[in-house]
XYZ file of C-alpha atoms in Angstrom:
584
model
C -25.673 41.885 0.250
C -23.556 43.829 -2.056
C -19.737 44.015 -1.874
C -17.759 47.282 -2.911
C -14.071 46.939 -3.989
C -11.343 49.491 -3.575
C -9.366 50.321 -6.607
C -6.885 47.732 -5.717
C -9.810 44.933 -6.287
C -9.784 44.214 -2.389
C -13.115 44.287 -0.532
C -13.666 47.722 0.512
C -14.014 48.679 4.244
C -17.524 49.965 3.533
C -19.851 47.351 2.536
C -23.727 47.261 1.984
C -25.584 45.083 4.129
C -28.367 42.347 4.266
C -31.886 43.197 3.086
C -35.057 43.271 5.253
C -34.016 46.557 6.794
C -30.669 45.075 7.907
C -31.706 44.286 11.325
C -29.695 42.898 14.089
C -30.862 39.254 13.473
C -29.551 39.573 9.736
C -26.084 40.776 10.408
C -25.689 38.604 13.413
C -26.479 35.346 11.690
C -24.559 35.840 8.402
C -21.250 34.611 9.028
C -19.869 37.202 6.293
C -21.401 40.081 8.153
C -21.318 39.027 11.710
C -18.716 40.985 13.844
C -19.788 39.679 17.346
C -18.557 42.020 20.124
C -16.550 43.967 17.517
C -19.597 45.918 16.201
C -18.978 49.507 16.518
C -21.372 51.806 18.677
C -22.638 53.354 15.202
C -23.236 50.034 13.848
C -25.056 48.913 16.927
C -27.261 51.931 16.623
C -27.798 51.662 12.914
C -28.737 47.821 13.051
C -30.522 47.757 16.409
C -27.962 45.547 18.244
C -28.098 47.035 21.600
C -29.060 44.513 24.118
C -28.308 41.745 21.773
C -24.579 41.930 22.555
C -22.646 42.621 25.788
C -21.860 46.431 25.964
C -18.103 46.253 25.541
C -16.744 46.998 21.887
C -13.800 44.795 21.265
C -11.189 44.501 18.478
C -10.649 41.591 16.139
C -7.350 40.984 17.881
C -8.965 40.552 21.166
C -11.621 38.139 19.713
C -8.825 36.185 18.356
C -7.230 35.903 21.551
C -10.376 34.732 23.391
C -11.275 32.009 20.753
C -7.350 30.861 20.859
C -7.663 30.527 24.427
C -10.859 28.668 24.254
C -9.505 26.421 21.501
C -6.425 25.314 23.757
C -8.568 24.589 26.796
C -10.431 21.794 24.841
C -9.343 18.166 25.508
C -9.328 16.549 21.949
C -8.673 17.537 18.543
C -12.044 16.722 17.339
C -13.549 18.958 19.960
C -11.174 21.574 18.399
C -12.319 20.850 15.083
C -16.108 21.249 15.809
C -15.410 24.519 17.736
C -13.540 25.812 14.508
C -16.424 24.620 12.127
C -18.904 26.404 14.371
C -16.812 29.516 14.515
C -16.541 29.325 10.529
C -20.333 29.075 10.391
C -20.934 32.057 12.591
C -18.265 34.507 11.987
C -16.042 33.786 8.900
C -13.710 36.964 9.283
C -12.964 36.002 12.818
C -12.453 32.264 12.059
C -9.807 33.277 9.283
C -8.084 35.882 11.353
C -7.573 32.943 13.890
C -6.466 30.655 10.960
C -4.067 32.984 9.466
C -2.369 33.957 12.694
C -1.886 30.467 13.996
C -1.834 28.408 10.693
C 0.722 25.922 11.918
C -1.121 25.036 15.165
C -4.674 25.132 13.129
C -3.898 23.383 9.778
C -3.885 19.820 11.305
C -7.206 20.739 13.099
C -9.027 22.048 9.911
C -7.620 19.552 7.418
C -5.437 16.451 7.756
C -5.503 14.549 9.915
C -8.353 15.837 12.130
C -10.637 16.359 9.302
C -10.618 12.247 8.705
C -12.377 12.056 12.040
C -14.822 15.045 11.019
C -15.793 13.108 7.861
C -16.491 9.850 9.894
C -18.499 11.757 12.424
C -20.173 14.173 9.989
C -23.759 12.895 10.233
C -23.355 13.219 14.220
C -21.860 16.540 14.239
C -23.891 18.185 11.563
C -25.058 21.666 12.875
C -25.659 24.247 10.094
C -25.802 24.098 6.205
C -22.526 24.831 4.322
C -22.123 24.373 0.596
C -24.239 22.183 -1.470
C -25.487 18.521 -1.580
C -26.370 17.669 -5.048
C -27.983 14.286 -4.751
C -28.748 11.859 -7.540
C -32.659 12.015 -6.850
C -32.648 15.559 -7.525
C -30.412 15.602 -10.661
C -33.102 17.565 -12.397
C -33.004 20.340 -10.077
C -29.266 21.112 -10.334
C -29.466 24.199 -12.538
C -32.091 25.647 -10.286
C -30.003 25.098 -7.114
C -26.928 26.695 -8.646
C -28.894 29.742 -9.997
C -29.678 31.073 -6.442
C -28.243 34.878 -6.308
C -26.308 33.704 -3.060
C -23.919 32.072 -5.458
C -23.323 34.894 -7.656
C -19.768 35.645 -6.534
C -18.584 32.125 -6.727
C -15.084 31.561 -8.246
C -13.961 28.302 -6.942
C -15.746 24.858 -6.291
C -14.183 22.005 -4.755
C -16.295 18.862 -5.310
C -16.263 15.361 -4.084
C -18.416 12.197 -4.328
C -17.132 10.984 -1.088
C -16.059 7.662 -2.285
C -12.242 7.832 -1.486
C -11.953 10.029 1.540
C -8.270 10.217 2.312
C -7.260 6.578 3.363
C -10.663 6.109 5.120
C -12.429 4.907 1.960
C -16.098 5.743 1.127
C -17.768 8.228 3.726
C -20.836 9.077 1.510
C -22.180 12.389 2.411
C -19.609 12.788 5.124
C -17.001 13.493 2.643
C -18.276 17.036 2.641
C -15.743 17.656 5.354
C -12.911 17.627 2.582
C -14.396 20.373 0.409
C -15.006 22.663 3.396
C -11.634 21.948 4.472
C -9.831 22.508 1.286
C -11.596 25.780 0.590
C -10.746 26.851 4.063
C -7.357 26.669 2.760
C -7.923 28.621 -0.223
C -9.107 31.347 1.945
C -6.510 31.064 4.753
C -3.529 30.390 2.581
C -4.362 31.461 -0.874
C -6.239 34.606 0.130
C -9.523 34.073 -1.827
C -12.610 35.730 -0.396
C -14.710 33.217 1.351
C -17.712 34.627 -0.319
C -16.041 33.278 -3.759
C -15.966 29.683 -2.551
C -18.297 26.830 -2.773
C -17.967 23.354 -1.414
C -20.185 20.664 -3.110
C -20.715 16.951 -2.434
C -22.313 14.940 -5.391
C -24.488 12.351 -3.271
C -24.739 9.344 -5.636
C -25.216 7.048 -2.699
C -22.585 5.134 -0.487
C -21.534 1.522 -0.401
C -20.537 1.971 3.412
C -22.632 -0.398 5.387
C -22.010 1.833 8.602
C -23.380 4.706 7.003
C -26.421 2.986 5.370
C -27.340 1.482 8.788
C -26.637 4.801 10.925
C -30.119 6.151 11.573
C -28.644 9.653 11.918
C -26.813 9.489 8.328
C -27.835 12.776 6.487
C -26.968 11.412 2.841
C -29.013 9.620 0.283
C -29.267 6.169 1.810
C -28.691 4.000 -1.430
C -26.037 2.004 -3.005
C -23.721 3.964 -5.106
C -24.978 4.811 -8.627
C -22.252 3.552 -11.208
C -21.763 3.121 -14.921
C -23.854 5.259 -17.385
C -26.197 6.704 -14.615
C -23.087 7.956 -12.675
C -21.557 9.337 -15.934
C -24.642 11.200 -17.025
C -25.025 12.828 -13.511
C -21.477 14.110 -13.581
C -22.104 15.399 -17.109
C -25.205 17.165 -15.892
C -23.268 18.703 -12.892
C -20.389 20.044 -15.245
C -22.747 21.568 -17.791
C -24.568 23.351 -15.176
C -21.400 24.516 -13.604
C -19.934 25.977 -16.761
C -23.271 27.486 -17.707
C -23.555 29.332 -14.518
C -19.792 30.271 -14.140
C -17.851 30.288 -17.293
C -14.675 31.166 -15.544
C -14.994 28.970 -12.426
C -12.280 26.909 -11.112
C -13.370 23.414 -10.300
C -11.304 21.101 -8.207
C -12.015 17.366 -8.027
C -11.272 15.817 -4.752
C -11.189 12.266 -3.183
C -12.907 10.399 -6.250
C -11.997 6.825 -6.479
C -9.088 5.534 -8.545
C -11.416 4.149 -11.440
C -13.084 7.667 -11.551
C -10.350 10.185 -10.621
C -8.044 10.195 -13.681
C -10.796 9.586 -16.373
C -12.874 12.430 -15.202
C -9.940 14.602 -15.180
C -8.950 13.729 -18.959
C -12.689 14.110 -19.843
C -13.016 17.618 -18.505
C -9.618 19.195 -18.301
C -9.839 20.939 -21.749
C -13.718 22.015 -21.186
C -12.806 24.209 -18.254
C -10.382 25.409 -15.713
C -10.238 22.092 -13.671
C -7.912 19.741 -11.825
C -7.816 16.718 -9.588
C -5.872 17.417 -6.322
C -5.270 13.896 -5.486
C -3.533 13.324 -8.955
C -1.815 16.639 -9.804
C -1.603 18.671 -6.475
C -0.141 15.498 -4.814
C 2.168 15.242 -7.719
C 3.421 18.694 -7.550
C 4.196 18.785 -3.968
C 6.017 15.562 -4.101
C 8.059 16.605 -7.104
C 8.788 19.733 -5.630
C 9.988 18.247 -2.346
C 12.122 15.884 -4.086
C 13.721 18.806 -6.240
C 14.403 20.268 -2.648
C 16.087 16.851 -1.469
C 18.319 16.750 -4.305
C 19.919 19.742 -2.942
C 20.935 17.728 0.132
C 21.796 14.256 -1.297
C 23.916 15.742 -4.138
C 22.489 13.174 -6.531
C 20.899 14.560 -9.895
C 17.452 13.838 -10.702
C 18.667 12.000 -13.701
C 20.323 9.386 -11.479
C 17.371 8.943 -9.060
C 15.409 5.383 -8.959
C 11.928 5.964 -7.613
C 9.687 3.161 -5.815
C 6.174 3.990 -5.290
C 3.915 2.000 -3.117
C 0.352 2.527 -4.318
C -0.080 2.627 -8.155
C -3.388 4.424 -8.108
C -4.183 7.685 -9.161
C -2.002 9.529 -6.639
C 0.759 7.366 -7.147
C 0.752 7.435 -11.006
C 0.265 11.157 -10.833
C 3.407 11.546 -8.706
C 5.275 9.210 -10.985
C 4.271 11.252 -14.085
C 5.141 14.659 -13.064
C 8.636 13.333 -11.625
C 8.960 11.732 -14.929
C 8.312 14.748 -16.908
C 10.891 16.545 -14.565
C 13.533 13.780 -15.570
C 13.093 14.303 -19.227
C 13.349 18.010 -18.793
C 16.488 17.479 -16.874
C 18.142 15.394 -19.965
C 16.735 11.877 -19.844
C 14.864 10.401 -22.799
C 11.318 9.291 -21.917
C 12.331 5.601 -22.203
C 15.311 6.280 -19.841
C 13.095 7.993 -17.263
C 10.421 5.304 -17.383
C 13.026 2.725 -16.557
C 13.752 4.422 -13.168
C 10.315 3.873 -11.746
C 8.988 0.802 -9.755
C 5.270 1.020 -8.871
C 4.117 -1.543 -6.428
C 0.505 -2.313 -5.969
C -1.226 -4.768 -3.746
C -0.338 -7.560 -6.273
C 3.474 -6.713 -6.417
C 5.566 -4.866 -8.759
C 3.645 -3.862 -12.034
C 5.716 -5.802 -14.620
C 4.911 -7.260 -18.013
C 3.987 -10.943 -17.677
C 3.083 -10.602 -13.816
C 0.005 -8.202 -14.290
C -2.856 -8.306 -16.660
C -2.485 -4.932 -18.264
C -5.916 -5.269 -19.810
C -7.207 -4.584 -16.095
C -5.198 -1.404 -15.569
C -6.360 2.092 -16.113
C -4.698 4.071 -19.182
C -2.558 6.032 -16.550
C -1.058 3.103 -14.929
C 0.026 0.996 -18.134
C 2.877 3.502 -18.857
C 4.602 2.577 -15.646
C 4.640 -1.289 -16.304
C 8.136 -2.364 -16.257
C 9.197 -4.732 -19.308
C 9.844 -8.450 -18.215
C 13.671 -7.842 -19.101
C 13.861 -5.322 -16.281
C 13.476 -7.977 -13.540
C 15.449 -10.762 -15.285
C 17.848 -12.219 -12.692
C 15.829 -11.360 -9.674
C 14.993 -13.618 -7.067
C 11.132 -13.445 -6.766
C 8.627 -14.578 -4.304
C 7.238 -18.187 -4.617
C 4.275 -17.138 -6.568
C 6.525 -15.320 -9.125
C 5.799 -11.850 -7.993
C 7.980 -9.087 -6.680
C 6.970 -7.098 -3.680
C 8.631 -3.781 -2.265
C 11.411 -5.831 -0.455
C 12.335 -7.480 -3.918
C 12.365 -4.012 -5.371
C 14.820 -2.853 -2.541
C 17.107 -5.688 -2.957
C 17.353 -5.575 -6.868
C 16.508 -2.131 -8.129
C 18.270 -0.276 -5.209
C 15.789 2.825 -5.389
C 17.197 6.239 -4.073
C 13.607 7.327 -3.443
C 10.572 5.635 -1.613
C 7.148 7.089 -1.751
C 4.009 5.895 -0.111
C 0.444 6.539 -1.149
C -0.844 3.199 -0.351
C -3.067 4.153 2.582
C -1.650 1.073 4.564
C -0.140 2.039 7.947
C 3.125 0.467 8.537
C 3.696 -0.726 4.929
C 7.156 0.534 5.196
C 8.474 -1.967 7.342
C 12.016 -1.951 9.375
C 13.335 -4.771 7.218
C 12.356 -2.821 4.010
C 13.750 0.452 5.260
C 16.847 -1.016 6.535
C 17.394 -2.991 2.998
C 16.852 0.528 1.252
C 19.452 2.268 3.414
C 21.942 -0.549 2.804
C 22.259 0.589 -0.831
C 21.772 4.202 -0.602
C 23.664 6.763 1.562
C 20.626 9.443 1.674
C 17.531 7.563 1.293
C 14.701 9.912 0.243
C 11.415 8.477 2.001
C 7.864 10.324 1.670
C 5.253 8.514 3.543
C 2.421 10.425 2.333
C -0.802 8.519 3.012
C -3.324 10.563 5.028
C -4.539 10.624 7.686
C -1.788 9.823 10.350
C -3.329 6.382 11.245
C -2.735 5.543 7.520
C 0.992 6.584 7.274
C 3.318 4.028 5.836
C 5.834 4.658 8.757
C 6.523 7.394 11.327
C 9.395 9.780 11.019
C 10.904 8.544 14.221
C 11.021 4.952 12.952
C 12.539 5.910 9.622
C 15.264 7.890 11.016
C 16.039 5.031 13.563
C 16.153 2.504 10.807
C 18.494 4.641 8.576
C 20.816 5.921 11.423
C 19.578 9.387 10.969
C 20.541 9.350 7.170
C 17.073 9.389 5.727
C 15.640 12.516 4.193
C 11.846 12.751 4.909
C 8.606 14.264 4.029
C 5.047 13.040 5.340
C 1.651 13.673 4.202
C 0.276 14.295 7.788
C 1.929 16.456 10.516
C 4.108 14.560 13.041
C 5.873 15.929 16.249
C 9.551 17.065 15.970
C 12.180 14.334 16.109
C 15.697 14.283 17.272
C 18.287 14.516 14.585
C 22.060 14.742 15.320
C 21.283 15.826 19.056
C 18.802 18.342 18.152
C 14.884 18.378 17.788
C 14.044 18.786 13.921
C 10.671 19.318 12.565
C 9.618 16.990 9.799
C 8.457 18.461 6.609
C 4.760 17.896 5.845
C 4.780 17.371 2.059
C 1.025 18.316 1.736
C -0.929 19.476 -0.996
C -1.612 22.882 0.866
C 1.858 24.161 -0.387
C 0.274 23.702 -3.963
C -3.504 24.145 -4.513
C -4.124 27.489 -2.857
C -1.333 29.395 -5.000
C -2.356 27.465 -8.173
C -5.975 28.426 -7.570
C -5.175 32.098 -6.707
C -3.382 32.533 -10.145
C -6.142 30.551 -12.150
C -8.901 32.917 -10.765
C -6.902 36.203 -10.825
C -5.833 35.625 -14.385
C -8.957 33.603 -15.671
C -6.773 30.831 -16.845
C -8.903 28.812 -19.092
C -7.408 25.431 -18.516
C -4.583 23.810 -16.447
C -1.711 22.217 -18.313
C 0.792 19.706 -16.866
C 3.483 22.455 -17.270
C 1.582 24.787 -14.840
C 2.111 22.072 -12.216
C 5.466 21.543 -12.861
C 5.867 25.291 -12.588
C 4.327 25.108 -9.332
C 6.652 22.409 -8.252
C 9.933 24.108 -9.182
C 8.590 27.331 -7.495
C 8.294 25.401 -4.390
C 11.747 24.084 -4.619
C 12.997 27.419 -5.461
C 12.071 28.676 -1.908
C 13.438 25.556 -0.045
C 15.401 26.393 2.893
C 17.691 23.645 1.900
C 18.933 25.545 -1.008
C 21.104 27.512 1.046
C 21.469 25.032 4.018
C 21.498 21.373 3.417
C 20.940 20.771 7.168
C 17.751 22.761 7.006
C 14.267 21.801 5.999
C 13.160 20.810 2.483
C 10.033 23.130 2.635
C 9.423 26.428 4.005
C 7.569 26.289 7.475
C 3.669 26.169 7.262
C 3.547 29.483 8.934
C 4.842 31.084 5.597
C 1.938 29.306 3.462
C 0.633 32.761 2.269
C 4.032 33.643 1.121
C 4.458 30.348 -0.527
C 0.904 30.554 -2.141
C 1.803 34.114 -3.648
C 5.178 32.612 -4.985
C 3.586 29.811 -6.700
C 0.667 31.897 -8.019
C 3.259 34.443 -9.717
C 5.205 31.202 -11.099
C 1.869 29.802 -12.540
C 0.935 32.878 -13.892
C 4.114 33.694 -15.686
C 4.118 29.860 -17.048
C 0.550 30.497 -18.229
C 1.511 33.560 -19.955
C 4.421 32.123 -21.795
C 2.269 29.051 -22.986
C -0.104 31.665 -24.546
C -2.964 30.758 -22.252
C -3.750 34.159 -21.151
C -4.562 34.954 -24.916
C -3.472 38.541 -24.893
C -5.884 39.460 -22.314
C -3.184 40.044 -19.690
C 0.213 41.745 -20.281
C 3.017 40.322 -18.550
C 3.491 43.433 -16.118
C -0.364 42.980 -15.069
C 0.089 39.399 -13.717
C 1.697 40.455 -10.346
C -0.872 43.236 -9.675
C -3.850 41.059 -10.511
C -2.782 38.470 -8.246
C -2.024 41.031 -5.329
C -5.512 42.314 -5.920
C -7.199 38.941 -5.430
C -5.570 38.297 -1.970
C -8.170 38.965 0.752
C -6.979 39.683 4.375
C -9.575 39.021 7.050
C -10.577 42.217 8.340
C -13.896 43.654 9.388
C -15.584 45.878 6.837
C -17.514 48.939 7.977
C -21.324 48.238 7.487
C -23.989 50.215 5.975
C -27.688 49.318 5.584
C -28.983 47.999 2.171
C -30.021 50.568 -0.245
C -27.797 53.423 1.020
C -24.811 54.692 -0.979
C -21.689 53.475 0.588
C -18.950 56.054 1.621
C -15.439 56.088 -0.287
C -12.828 54.279 1.701
C -9.110 55.072 1.245
C -8.166 51.697 2.307
């Protein structure tokens, strides 16, 4: 399949078609070419489609209406998820047209929270191949697999090893649902053409006994490979990727704590790469906190931050907020003193935690023993989240623990006693793993809490009116960041680029002009949000010298705009014929 482009860089309306004569079977089974009932009469003549389709020629808009009606007629969200995945595998233009027109309704179906159920049921729902499963027994074939011409256009890869899927843990090969869902958002929200996206699962086995005992499990039926064997496999994968696509964007997704940050540090300067759980989560949490300051009136330099969950996500969030505090005027030491990270063993504090067992990214947030001098501790000498509330009196509470109900009524009420407008972000996904529900948080704080959640929740009553809770989801960040990285061929992604993304998100907060409004723009505006973030990231990359004189500052916006694809059917011509010029 050849893809022509207009002078703007967007896919042209006239595009060469599949090989083997371009017969009806080819165009109907290729999800990037299939139009279903929207094939014109001329195309039906050319590709011998008469009889294979109903005679009525319909528009893309009519097809969207039909699919939307069918979607709403289904009884469960998992059924809707399955229907959308099947549509994506049969007609991608229609899938993305439906998604972009109903993004607020469909986002929870193609990603969190429904994707969690999709991952759990992946082996039982498996229909058609999408993306690549690179399994450990076939590590010697990685280069050959990636070399296939069907992957020539790839510009962005989302990869997982399936070990820490959302708050669900090890899902093995079923984790593939995450890269598929993330890349759907790259195209639906960021505008990247779906032909340039590639989901990959590194199948290194699974320790999930349910998967291993399931006769329908589609992955490699083996305990997880670890240690040097695992590292060598990752190295072989990265080497093959950079050799095949020198300018690719590689996004790491849902790797376990002991691998996420160390793999990021190992490879972040070798190619354009980032870990969304560490950096994307950090950027959206920081951007939302910067927006919340407009409501509380308390400067960032006076915030005290408690984080439940001291893994890669919790430490990543803390690191970026810490950076923002330093930029706002605090010293690094002053900023560090304002963070209280709590894991399953309690507050991370010297003398109460064995620092030799901590990952390097965790050690910077261990409080000195003097910080809790005078605190009344638990009987075992530890300080839990309640002790942090009573003594540190945080103004911000962030949850990335994956523990449903971890923000108890007693803890939240204690926080609210010492803070007029507590900022509370229960960010764990899916919904079943969320630390607290928005309705409870508002009730326990007498309506004073400022909230953001990782998964979508129904609107709640606030001051006598229904109010939609902000979904502090990475989908606000990574599509725009990726759009800039690909459009401008940014060679590596510095922490300051994620700060630029966070600040850009805060700059378009409705709360900036109305403190009673939402902290974040509505999900329906995600395409605009992604463009805004892409532009901010591109300008920051330019000022850091990351574009290396390849791109002038006045070329940044046109290059980004040219990369944004809109789901419209192209006119098709048989392979081997010269395409007509299009004015589109």
